[in-house]
Coordinates of C-alpha atoms and ligand atoms in Angstrom, one line a residue:
Chain A
X1 CA 118.3 142.5 51.1
X2 CA 117.4 139.8 48.7
X3 CA 114.5 141.4 47.0
X4 CA 114.8 142.3 43.3
X5 CA 114.4 145.9 44.3
X6 CA 117.5 145.9 46.4
X7 CA 119.4 144.5 43.4
X8 CA 117.9 147.0 41.0
X9 CA 119.0 149.7 43.4
X10 CA 122.6 148.7 43.6
X11 CA 122.4 147.5 40.0
X12 CA 125.1 144.9 40.6
X13 CA 124.8 141.1 40.3
X14 CA 128.1 140.6 41.9
X15 CA 130.1 142.9 44.2
X16 CA 133.6 142.0 45.2
X17 CA 135.6 144.2 47.6
X18 CA 139.2 144.0 48.7
X19 CA 139.4 140.2 48.2
X20 CA 142.6 138.6 49.5
X21 CA 143.5 134.9 49.2
X22 CA 146.8 133.2 49.6
X23 CA 147.7 129.6 48.8
X24 CA 150.7 129.1 51.0
X25 CA 153.3 131.6 49.8
X26 CA 151.4 132.5 46.7
X27 CA 149.2 135.6 47.1
X28 CA 146.6 134.7 44.4
X29 CA 144.3 137.6 45.2
X30 CA 145.7 140.9 46.6
X31 CA 142.9 143.3 47.2
X32 CA 140.7 142.5 44.2
X33 CA 137.6 144.7 43.8
X34 CA 135.1 145.0 41.0
X35 CA 131.3 145.0 40.3
X36 CA 129.3 143.0 37.8
X37 CA 126.4 145.2 36.6
X38 CA 123.2 143.2 36.6
X39 CA 122.1 142.1 33.1
X40 CA 125.6 142.5 31.7
X41 CA 128.3 140.3 30.3
X42 CA 131.3 141.0 32.4
X43 CA 134.7 139.6 31.3
X44 CA 137.3 139.1 34.0
X45 CA 140.4 139.3 31.7
X46 CA 143.9 138.5 32.7
X47 CA 146.9 136.4 32.0
X48 CA 147.2 132.8 33.4
X49 CA 147.8 132.9 37.1
X50 CA 146.1 136.4 37.5
X51 CA 143.6 134.9 40.0
X52 CA 140.6 134.6 37.7
X53 CA 139.6 131.1 38.7
X54 CA 140.2 131.8 42.4
X55 CA 137.9 134.8 42.1
X56 CA 135.0 132.9 40.5
X57 CA 135.4 130.0 43.0
X58 CA 134.9 132.5 45.8
X59 CA 131.9 134.0 44.0
X60 CA 130.5 130.5 43.6
X61 CA 130.8 129.9 47.3
X62 CA 133.3 127.1 46.8
X63 CA 136.3 128.9 48.3
X64 CA 136.4 131.3 51.2
X65 CA 138.7 134.3 50.8
X66 CA 141.2 135.2 53.6
X67 CA 139.5 138.6 53.8
X68 CA 137.3 140.8 51.8
X69 CA 133.6 140.9 50.9
X70 CA 131.6 139.2 48.2
X71 CA 128.0 139.7 47.4
X72 CA 126.2 137.6 44.8
X73 CA 122.6 138.5 43.9
X74 CA 122.5 140.3 47.1
X75 CA 123.6 137.2 49.1
X76 CA 126.7 135.9 50.8
X77 CA 127.9 133.0 48.6
X78 CA 129.4 131.1 51.5
X79 CA 126.6 131.6 54.0
X80 CA 123.7 131.5 51.6
X81 CA 125.0 128.8 49.2
X82 CA 121.8 126.8 49.5
X83 CA 119.7 129.7 48.3
X84 CA 122.1 130.6 45.4
X85 CA 122.5 127.1 44.0
X86 CA 119.3 127.2 42.0
X87 CA 119.8 130.8 40.8
X88 CA 123.4 130.5 39.7
X89 CA 124.9 128.4 36.8
X90 CA 128.5 127.3 36.9
X91 CA 130.9 126.1 34.3
X92 CA 134.2 125.0 35.7
X93 CA 137.5 125.7 34.0
X94 CA 137.7 122.0 33.4
X95 CA 135.8 118.9 34.3
X96 CA 132.7 118.7 36.4
X97 CA 131.2 115.8 34.5
X98 CA 131.3 112.1 35.1
X99 CA 134.1 110.6 33.1
X100 CA 131.8 107.8 31.9
X101 CA 128.9 110.1 31.2
X102 CA 127.4 110.8 27.8
X103 CA 126.3 114.2 26.7
X104 CA 122.5 113.9 26.6
X105 CA 122.0 111.6 29.6
X106 CA 124.2 113.9 31.7
X107 CA 122.4 117.0 30.5
X108 CA 119.0 115.5 31.1
X109 CA 120.1 114.4 34.6
X110 CA 121.2 117.9 35.6
X111 CA 118.1 119.4 34.0
X112 CA 116.0 117.2 36.3
X113 CA 117.3 119.1 39.3
X114 CA 115.5 122.3 38.2
X115 CA 111.9 123.3 38.3
X116 CA 111.9 125.0 34.9
X117 CA 114.8 123.7 32.9
X118 CA 115.5 124.5 29.2
X119 CA 114.4 122.0 26.7
X120 CA 117.3 119.6 26.7
X121 CA 117.0 118.5 23.1
X122 CA 116.8 122.0 21.8
X123 CA 119.8 123.1 23.9
X124 CA 121.8 120.1 22.9
X125 CA 121.0 120.7 19.3
X126 CA 122.0 124.3 19.5
X127 CA 125.4 123.4 21.1
X128 CA 126.0 120.6 18.6
X129 CA 125.8 117.9 21.3
X130 CA 123.1 115.7 19.7
X131 CA 125.6 113.7 17.6
X132 CA 128.2 113.4 20.3
X133 CA 128.2 109.7 21.3
X134 CA 131.5 109.5 23.2
X135 CA 131.8 109.4 26.9
X136 CA 133.0 112.6 28.5
X137 CA 136.5 111.0 29.0
X138 CA 136.8 110.6 25.2
X139 CA 135.2 113.8 24.0
X140 CA 137.3 116.4 22.3
X141 CA 138.2 119.5 24.2
X142 CA 135.5 121.5 22.4
X143 CA 132.8 118.9 23.0
X144 CA 133.6 118.9 26.7
X145 CA 133.4 122.7 26.9
X146 CA 130.1 122.8 25.0
X147 CA 128.6 120.1 27.3
X148 CA 129.8 122.0 30.4
X149 CA 128.3 125.2 29.0
X150 CA 125.0 123.5 28.4
X151 CA 125.0 122.2 32.0
X152 CA 125.7 125.7 33.3
X153 CA 122.6 127.2 31.6
X154 CA 120.1 124.4 31.5
X155 CA 118.5 125.4 34.9
X156 CA 117.7 128.9 33.5
X157 CA 119.9 130.8 36.0
X158 CA 119.9 134.5 36.7
X159 CA 123.6 134.6 36.9
X160 CA 126.1 132.4 35.1
X161 CA 129.8 132.0 35.9
X162 CA 131.9 130.7 32.9
X163 CA 135.5 130.0 33.6
X164 CA 137.4 130.2 30.3
X165 CA 134.4 128.9 28.4
X166 CA 135.9 128.9 24.9
X167 CA 139.2 127.3 25.8
X168 CA 139.7 124.3 23.5
X169 CA 136.8 125.3 21.2
X170 CA 137.3 125.6 17.5
X171 CA 136.2 128.9 15.9
X172 CA 132.8 127.6 14.9
X173 CA 132.0 126.3 18.4
X174 CA 133.3 129.5 19.9
X175 CA 130.8 131.4 17.7
X176 CA 128.0 129.2 18.9
X177 CA 129.0 129.7 22.5
X178 CA 129.3 133.5 22.0
X179 CA 125.9 133.7 20.5
X180 CA 124.5 131.8 23.5
X181 CA 126.1 134.2 25.9
X182 CA 124.8 137.2 23.9
X183 CA 121.3 135.8 24.0
X184 CA 121.6 135.1 27.7
X185 CA 122.3 138.8 28.2
X186 CA 119.5 140.0 25.9
X187 CA 117.1 137.7 27.7
X188 CA 118.0 139.3 31.0
X189 CA 120.6 137.1 32.6
X190 CA 123.9 138.3 34.0
X191 CA 127.1 136.5 32.8
X192 CA 130.5 136.6 34.3
X193 CA 133.2 135.0 32.2
X194 CA 136.9 134.7 32.7
X195 CA 139.2 134.7 29.7
X196 CA 142.7 135.4 28.7
X197 CA 141.5 135.9 25.1
X198 CA 141.4 139.6 24.2
X199 CA 139.1 139.1 21.2
X200 CA 136.6 137.3 23.3
X201 CA 136.5 140.1 25.9
X202 CA 136.3 142.8 23.2
X203 CA 133.6 141.0 21.3
X204 CA 131.4 139.8 24.1
X205 CA 131.7 141.9 27.2
X206 CA 129.8 145.0 28.1
X207 CA 132.2 145.4 31.0
X208 CA 135.8 144.3 31.3
X209 CA 137.7 143.9 34.5
X210 CA 141.4 143.7 33.8
X211 CA 143.1 141.6 36.4
X212 CA 146.8 141.2 37.1
X213 CA 148.5 139.5 40.0
X214 CA 145.3 139.4 42.0
X215 CA 144.3 143.0 41.6
X216 CA 141.8 144.7 39.2
X217 CA 144.0 147.1 37.4
X218 CA 141.3 148.7 35.2
X219 CA 137.6 148.3 34.6
X220 CA 135.2 149.7 32.1
X221 CA 133.5 149.0 28.8
X222 CA 135.9 147.8 26.0
X223 CA 135.2 151.2 24.3
X224 CA 136.1 153.1 27.4
X225 CA 139.3 151.1 28.0
X226 CA 140.5 151.2 24.4
X227 CA 139.2 154.7 23.6
X228 CA 141.6 157.6 23.2
X229 CA 144.3 155.4 21.8
X230 CA 143.6 155.7 18.1
X231 CA 146.4 156.3 15.7
X232 CA 147.2 156.6 12.0
X233 CA 150.5 155.4 10.7
X234 CA 152.2 155.7 7.4
X235 CA 155.6 155.6 5.7
X236 CA 157.2 158.4 3.7
X237 CA 160.6 159.9 3.1
X238 CA 162.5 160.6 6.4
X239 CA 162.8 163.9 8.0
X240 CA 159.5 165.5 7.0
X241 CA 158.1 168.2 9.3
X242 CA 155.2 166.1 10.6
X243 CA 154.7 168.5 13.6
X244 CA 153.1 171.0 11.1
X245 CA 149.9 168.8 11.3
X246 CA 149.3 169.5 14.9
X247 CA 147.4 172.8 14.6
X248 CA 144.8 171.3 12.4
X249 CA 144.2 168.4 14.8
X250 CA 142.1 168.3 18.0
X251 CA 143.9 169.2 21.2
X252 CA 145.9 166.4 22.8
X253 CA 146.9 164.9 19.5
X254 CA 150.4 163.9 18.8
X255 CA 152.3 163.6 15.5
X256 CA 155.8 162.2 15.4
X257 CA 158.4 160.3 13.3
X258 CA 158.8 157.1 15.3
X259 CA 161.8 156.0 13.3
X260 CA 163.2 157.4 10.1
X261 CA 160.5 157.5 7.5
X262 CA 157.9 156.0 9.8
X263 CA 155.2 158.5 11.0
X264 CA 152.5 158.1 13.6
X265 CA 149.6 160.5 14.2
X266 CA 147.8 159.9 17.4
X267 CA 144.3 161.4 17.0
X268 CA 140.7 160.3 16.6
X269 CA 140.7 158.4 13.3
X270 CA 138.1 159.7 10.8
X271 CA 137.6 161.5 7.6
X272 CA 139.0 164.8 9.0
X273 CA 142.3 163.2 10.0
X274 CA 142.7 161.5 6.7
X275 CA 142.0 164.7 4.9
X276 CA 144.5 166.6 7.0
X277 CA 147.2 164.0 6.4
X278 CA 146.5 163.8 2.7
X279 CA 146.7 167.6 2.4
X280 CA 149.9 167.6 4.3
X281 CA 151.4 164.9 2.1
X282 CA 150.3 166.7 -1.0
X283 CA 151.9 169.9 0.3
X284 CA 155.2 168.1 0.7
X285 CA 154.9 166.2 -2.5
X286 CA 155.0 162.8 -0.9
X287 CA 152.8 159.8 -1.3
X288 CA 152.1 158.0 2.0
X289 CA 152.8 154.3 1.9
X290 CA 151.5 151.5 4.3
X291 CA 148.9 153.8 5.6
X292 CA 147.1 152.1 8.5
X293 CA 144.6 153.2 11.1
X294 CA 144.3 151.3 14.3
X295 CA 142.4 151.5 17.5
X296 CA 144.1 150.5 20.7
X297 CA 143.4 147.0 21.7
X298 CA 142.8 145.6 25.2
X299 CA 146.3 144.1 24.9
X300 CA 147.8 147.6 24.4
X301 CA 145.9 148.7 27.4
X302 CA 147.1 145.8 29.5
X303 CA 150.7 146.5 28.4
X304 CA 150.4 150.1 29.2
X305 CA 149.0 149.5 32.7
X306 CA 151.1 146.6 33.8
X307 CA 154.2 147.1 31.7
X308 CA 153.9 143.5 30.6
X309 CA 152.2 141.7 27.7
X310 CA 149.2 139.3 28.3
X311 CA 151.1 136.4 26.8
X312 CA 154.2 135.1 28.4
Chain B
X1 CA 107.3 123.1 25.2
X2 CA 109.4 125.1 22.8
X3 CA 111.7 123.2 20.5
X4 CA 114.2 126.0 19.9
X5 CA 116.2 128.1 22.3
X6 CA 116.7 130.9 19.8
X7 CA 113.6 133.0 20.0
X8 CA 113.9 136.1 22.2
X9 CA 113.2 135.3 25.8
X10 CA 113.8 131.6 25.4
X11 CA 116.8 131.8 27.8
X12 CA 115.2 134.3 30.1
X13 CA 116.0 133.4 33.8
X14 CA 113.5 131.3 35.5
X15 CA 115.4 129.8 38.4
X16 CA 113.9 127.2 40.7
X17 CA 114.9 123.8 42.1
X18 CA 112.9 120.6 41.6
X19 CA 111.5 119.2 44.8
X20 CA 114.4 118.2 47.1
X21 CA 113.3 114.6 47.5
X22 CA 113.0 114.1 43.8
X23 CA 116.5 115.5 43.2
X24 CA 118.1 113.2 45.7
X25 CA 116.2 110.2 44.3
X26 CA 117.2 111.0 40.8
X27 CA 120.8 111.2 41.9
X28 CA 120.6 108.0 43.8
X29 CA 119.2 106.2 40.8
X30 CA 121.9 107.7 38.6
X31 CA 124.5 106.4 41.0
X32 CA 122.9 102.9 40.9
X33 CA 122.9 102.9 37.1
X34 CA 126.5 104.0 37.0
X35 CA 127.5 101.2 39.2
X36 CA 125.5 98.5 37.4
X37 CA 127.1 99.7 34.1
X38 CA 130.6 99.8 35.3
X39 CA 132.5 96.5 34.5
X40 CA 135.0 96.8 37.3
X41 CA 132.4 97.7 39.8
X42 CA 130.3 94.6 38.8
X43 CA 133.4 92.4 39.2
X44 CA 133.8 93.7 42.8
X45 CA 130.2 93.8 43.8
X46 CA 128.7 90.8 42.0
X47 CA 131.1 88.5 40.2
X48 CA 133.6 87.9 42.9
X49 CA 131.0 87.5 45.7
X50 CA 129.0 85.0 43.6
X51 CA 132.1 83.0 42.5
X52 CA 133.2 82.8 46.1
X53 CA 129.7 81.8 47.2
X54 CA 129.6 78.9 44.7
X55 CA 133.2 77.9 45.1
X56 CA 133.5 78.0 48.9
X57 CA 130.2 76.2 49.5
X58 CA 131.7 73.2 47.7
X59 CA 134.7 73.2 50.1
X60 CA 135.1 70.2 52.4
X61 CA 133.2 70.6 55.7
X62 CA 136.4 70.3 57.7
X63 CA 137.9 73.3 56.0
X64 CA 135.0 75.6 56.6
X65 CA 134.3 74.3 60.1
X66 CA 130.7 73.3 59.4
X67 CA 129.0 70.3 57.9
X68 CA 126.8 72.7 55.9
X69 CA 129.5 75.0 54.3
X70 CA 127.0 77.2 52.4
X71 CA 125.3 78.2 55.7
X72 CA 128.7 79.7 56.9
X73 CA 129.8 81.0 53.5
X74 CA 126.6 82.9 52.5
X75 CA 126.6 85.4 55.5
X76 CA 130.3 86.1 54.8
X77 CA 129.6 86.8 51.2
X78 CA 126.8 89.2 52.2
X79 CA 129.4 90.9 54.4
X80 CA 131.7 91.1 51.4
X81 CA 129.0 92.6 49.3
X82 CA 128.6 95.4 51.8
X83 CA 132.3 96.1 51.8
X84 CA 132.6 96.0 48.0
X85 CA 129.8 98.6 47.6
X86 CA 129.9 100.9 50.7
X87 CA 133.7 100.9 51.0
X88 CA 135.6 99.9 47.8
X89 CA 133.2 101.0 45.2
X90 CA 132.2 104.2 46.9
X91 CA 135.8 105.2 47.8
X92 CA 137.0 104.7 44.2
X93 CA 134.0 106.6 42.7
X94 CA 134.5 109.5 45.2
X95 CA 138.2 109.6 44.4
X96 CA 137.6 110.0 40.7
X97 CA 134.6 112.3 41.0
X98 CA 136.8 114.6 43.1
X99 CA 139.6 114.4 40.5
X100 CA 137.2 115.3 37.7
X101 CA 135.4 118.1 39.5
X102 CA 132.1 116.2 39.6
X103 CA 131.6 116.6 43.3
X104 CA 132.4 120.3 42.9
X105 CA 129.9 120.9 40.2
X106 CA 127.1 118.8 41.7
X107 CA 127.7 120.7 45.0
X108 CA 126.9 123.9 43.1
X109 CA 123.6 122.6 41.7
X110 CA 120.3 122.3 43.7
X111 CA 121.5 118.9 44.7
X112 CA 124.0 120.5 47.0
X113 CA 126.7 118.7 49.1
X114 CA 124.3 117.3 51.7
X115 CA 121.9 116.1 49.1
X116 CA 124.8 114.4 47.3
X117 CA 125.9 112.6 50.4
X118 CA 122.4 111.4 51.1
X119 CA 122.0 110.3 47.5
X120 CA 125.3 108.4 47.6
X121 CA 124.1 106.6 50.7
X122 CA 120.8 105.8 49.1
X123 CA 122.6 104.6 46.0
X124 CA 124.8 102.3 48.1
X125 CA 121.7 100.8 49.7
X126 CA 120.1 100.3 46.4
X127 CA 123.1 98.5 45.0
X128 CA 123.3 96.4 48.1
X129 CA 119.6 95.5 47.7
X130 CA 120.4 94.1 44.3
X131 CA 123.4 92.2 45.7
X132 CA 121.5 90.7 48.6
X133 CA 118.7 89.5 46.4
X134 CA 121.1 87.9 43.9
X135 CA 123.4 86.4 46.5
X136 CA 120.5 85.1 48.6
X137 CA 118.9 83.5 45.5
X138 CA 122.0 81.7 44.5
X139 CA 122.7 80.6 48.1
X140 CA 119.2 79.2 48.4
X141 CA 119.7 77.3 45.2
X142 CA 122.9 75.9 46.8
X143 CA 120.8 74.7 49.8
X144 CA 121.3 77.6 52.2
X145 CA 119.1 77.4 55.3
X146 CA 119.3 80.8 56.9
X147 CA 118.7 80.9 60.7
X148 CA 117.8 83.8 62.9
X149 CA 115.7 86.9 62.2
X150 CA 115.8 88.6 58.9
X151 CA 115.1 91.9 60.6
X152 CA 118.2 91.6 62.8
X153 CA 120.3 90.6 59.7
X154 CA 119.1 93.6 57.8
X155 CA 119.9 95.8 60.8
X156 CA 123.4 94.4 60.9
X157 CA 123.8 95.0 57.2
X158 CA 122.7 98.6 57.6
X159 CA 125.1 99.2 60.5
X160 CA 127.9 97.6 58.5
X161 CA 127.0 99.8 55.6
X162 CA 127.2 102.9 57.7
X163 CA 130.6 101.9 59.1
X164 CA 132.1 101.0 55.7
X165 CA 130.6 104.1 54.0
X166 CA 132.3 106.2 56.6
X167 CA 135.6 104.4 55.9
X168 CA 135.1 104.7 52.1
X169 CA 134.4 108.4 52.3
X170 CA 137.4 108.9 54.5
X171 CA 139.6 107.1 52.0
X172 CA 138.0 108.6 48.8
X173 CA 137.8 112.1 50.3
X174 CA 141.4 112.5 51.2
X175 CA 143.8 110.5 49.0
X176 CA 144.4 111.1 45.3
X177 CA 142.3 109.1 42.9
X178 CA 145.0 106.5 42.0
X179 CA 146.0 106.1 45.7
X180 CA 142.3 105.5 46.6
X181 CA 142.0 103.0 43.8
X182 CA 145.0 101.0 45.0
X183 CA 144.2 101.2 48.7
X184 CA 140.5 100.4 48.3
X185 CA 141.2 97.4 46.1
X186 CA 144.1 96.3 48.3
X187 CA 142.0 96.4 51.5
X188 CA 139.1 94.6 49.8
X189 CA 141.5 91.7 49.2
X190 CA 143.2 91.9 52.6
X191 CA 139.8 91.9 54.4
X192 CA 138.6 89.1 52.2
X193 CA 141.6 86.9 52.9
X194 CA 142.8 87.9 56.3
X195 CA 140.1 90.2 57.8
X196 CA 137.5 87.7 58.8
X197 CA 135.0 88.8 56.2
X198 CA 134.2 85.4 54.5
X199 CA 136.5 83.3 56.6
X200 CA 135.2 82.9 60.2
X201 CA 137.5 84.4 62.8
X202 CA 138.0 81.1 64.5
X203 CA 139.5 79.6 61.4
X204 CA 142.6 81.9 61.8
X205 CA 145.6 81.2 64.0
X206 CA 144.9 81.9 67.6
X207 CA 147.0 85.0 67.8
X208 CA 145.3 86.6 64.8
X209 CA 141.8 85.8 66.0
X210 CA 141.7 88.5 68.6
X211 CA 142.9 91.1 66.0
X212 CA 140.2 89.9 63.5
X213 CA 137.5 90.3 66.1
X214 CA 138.4 94.0 66.4
X215 CA 138.5 94.7 62.7
X216 CA 135.4 96.1 61.1
X217 CA 135.5 93.3 58.5
X218 CA 135.8 90.6 61.2
X219 CA 133.0 92.2 63.2
X220 CA 130.6 92.4 60.3
X221 CA 131.4 88.9 59.0
X222 CA 131.0 87.4 62.5
X223 CA 127.9 89.4 63.2
X224 CA 126.1 88.1 60.1
X225 CA 127.3 84.6 60.7
X226 CA 126.1 84.6 64.3
X227 CA 122.7 85.7 63.2
X228 CA 122.2 83.8 60.0
X229 CA 124.2 80.6 60.7
X230 CA 123.7 80.3 64.4
X231 CA 120.3 82.0 64.8
X232 CA 121.7 84.4 67.5
X233 CA 120.0 87.6 68.5
X234 CA 121.6 91.1 68.2
X235 CA 125.4 90.6 68.1
X236 CA 126.2 93.5 70.5
X237 CA 129.9 93.0 70.7
X238 CA 130.4 93.1 66.9
X239 CA 127.9 96.1 66.7
X240 CA 130.1 97.9 69.2
X241 CA 133.2 97.3 67.2
X242 CA 131.4 98.5 64.0
X243 CA 130.1 101.6 65.8
X244 CA 133.5 102.6 67.1
X245 CA 135.1 102.2 63.6
X246 CA 132.2 104.0 62.0
X247 CA 132.1 106.9 64.4
X248 CA 135.9 107.3 64.3
X249 CA 136.0 107.3 60.5
X250 CA 132.9 109.5 60.2
X251 CA 134.4 112.2 62.5
X252 CA 137.7 112.1 60.7
X253 CA 136.0 112.2 57.3
X254 CA 133.9 115.2 58.3
X255 CA 137.1 117.1 59.1
X256 CA 139.4 115.9 56.2
X257 CA 137.0 115.4 53.3
X258 CA 138.0 117.4 50.2
X259 CA 135.5 118.1 47.5
X260 CA 138.2 118.5 44.9
Ligands
ADP1 N1 145.0 125.1 44.8 C1 146.0 125.9 44.6 N2 147.1 125.7 45.3 C2 148.2 126.5 45.2 N3 148.3 127.5 44.4 C3 147.2 127.8 43.6 C4 146.0 127.0 43.7 N4 145.1 127.4 42.8 C5 145.7 128.5 42.2 N5 147.0 128.7 42.7 C6 147.9 129.8 42.3 O1 147.2 131.0 42.5 C7 147.4 131.9 41.4 C8 146.1 132.3 40.8 O2 145.5 131.1 40.2 P1 144.2 131.1 39.4 O3 143.1 131.7 40.3 O4 143.9 129.7 39.0 O5 144.5 132.1 38.2 P2 143.9 132.1 36.7 O6 142.6 131.4 36.7 O7 143.8 133.5 36.4 O8 144.9 131.4 35.8 C9 148.4 131.2 40.5 O9 149.7 131.6 40.8 C10 148.2 129.7 40.8 O10 149.4 129.0 40.5
MG2 MG1 141.9 129.9 35.6

């Protein structure tokens, strides 16, 4: 059950089935199910309170669900915690580090728990921790996050859980963190990260699990989730017969006047669509203004599936 | 060893834990260093005990109940040292480590929860070793003439450590960090003044003496005084009191301890 073959066969680093967890009257997880393909970066994406942290805490063996099944690297995280500890790296949503600890000593200390740790100086250099002199208590939010990220990966884990890794990071630090995650994947590790940042999920993840109110509402690659929602918009005089475009567009396309003078054509965006629209405009003697093409974002998908926006 | 993590494969998984004993030892030494670097901890574990040792050994013999005050005071200060480290210091550290998620994260590393508890115990014993050496050295300079067997005294110190560790973990593992801080410091003072730690039980009003004898602080203080000041053998009655408190606190801590 624990052999690499078994994992290769199922192809999943983490399997979560029908997870339920209540804190008193709050049903935090309500039948959550998803899989993390081995060797992938999987983003568990959802608004605050969706149940992301509870989920990773269960996967880390820290919390037990009320019911449901969890398998991590082919093992049960609660029962086989001792065997998973050396194979799994963890970054908590916040904290985890001695308030009076300094970056390099703390990182060196954690590295000493492992048989084949990463080179501490190189890792610290890469994450910009070499010049951080403050104790953890006095570090900036971004410094704390970078140190916690370093601690999660220093033991060369097969699987890394990162709970909102880029929260509090400035854009530069975020880029450094993202590059690290991308390299972890290309070097063969599996990464599970939770985020409420759509751009982070779109940029980093091979696999996105959209979570709302303790349930996975959709899962797939960002392209799969956002595909089919492309549209071209422009403004022109009101009342033009935009429906005439339809015959020249692929089946399933839509063309309508959303509001007077504001047109939207929902179809795969490409040279053909642009040519068709230009020809139609020329035919009617109008010049399109404010022409934009846009792919659907994960936020649109979330809105469509849940009827609510990601941001309160 | 590579000096960059950027070349392909540099982050390739290679999981494995260091040898268990080494991990626990590293953690114990880390805890020792943290204590010795923490000003408040040093105040509790070294400064106050040493000041009391010097100050009280100069008190008039009539007040201490012995014509060689240092012989009575030194064992009590050793008892105070145990309480300051195993109970007060440990409870406060655990309270804040819970609050900051340190216990959670360390529990998820190869150290694990059991390893962490073993390391904490080892760390407490290491700090106590430093305390005992310093306190004994100063006491000897003040003319201390310890009686009894060192082996028995060390055994009593270890039993006292177990009892007060259990109490410290019970406190630090259940209350919020601020609550732990207040209660742990408060009880340190109460035990010091009224709990028979440094003041022999028979120096209190008669009604209070029987209470003090049943407190873990009174039991530890009197046990060390009976061995080191009077040269007695194993102080069974006091050991029984310590064992009951230790077992009770230990069982309760095992059920109520929260890791966050
Ligand atoms: N320890 C707890 N006690 C009570 N309620 C909690 C606790 N932890 C989380 N919750 C609640 O459970 C729900 C899910 O929380 P969480 O898993 O932290 O979500 P997320 O990480 O997606 O923000 C939220 O409504 C939150 O308020
Ligand atoms: Mg969260």
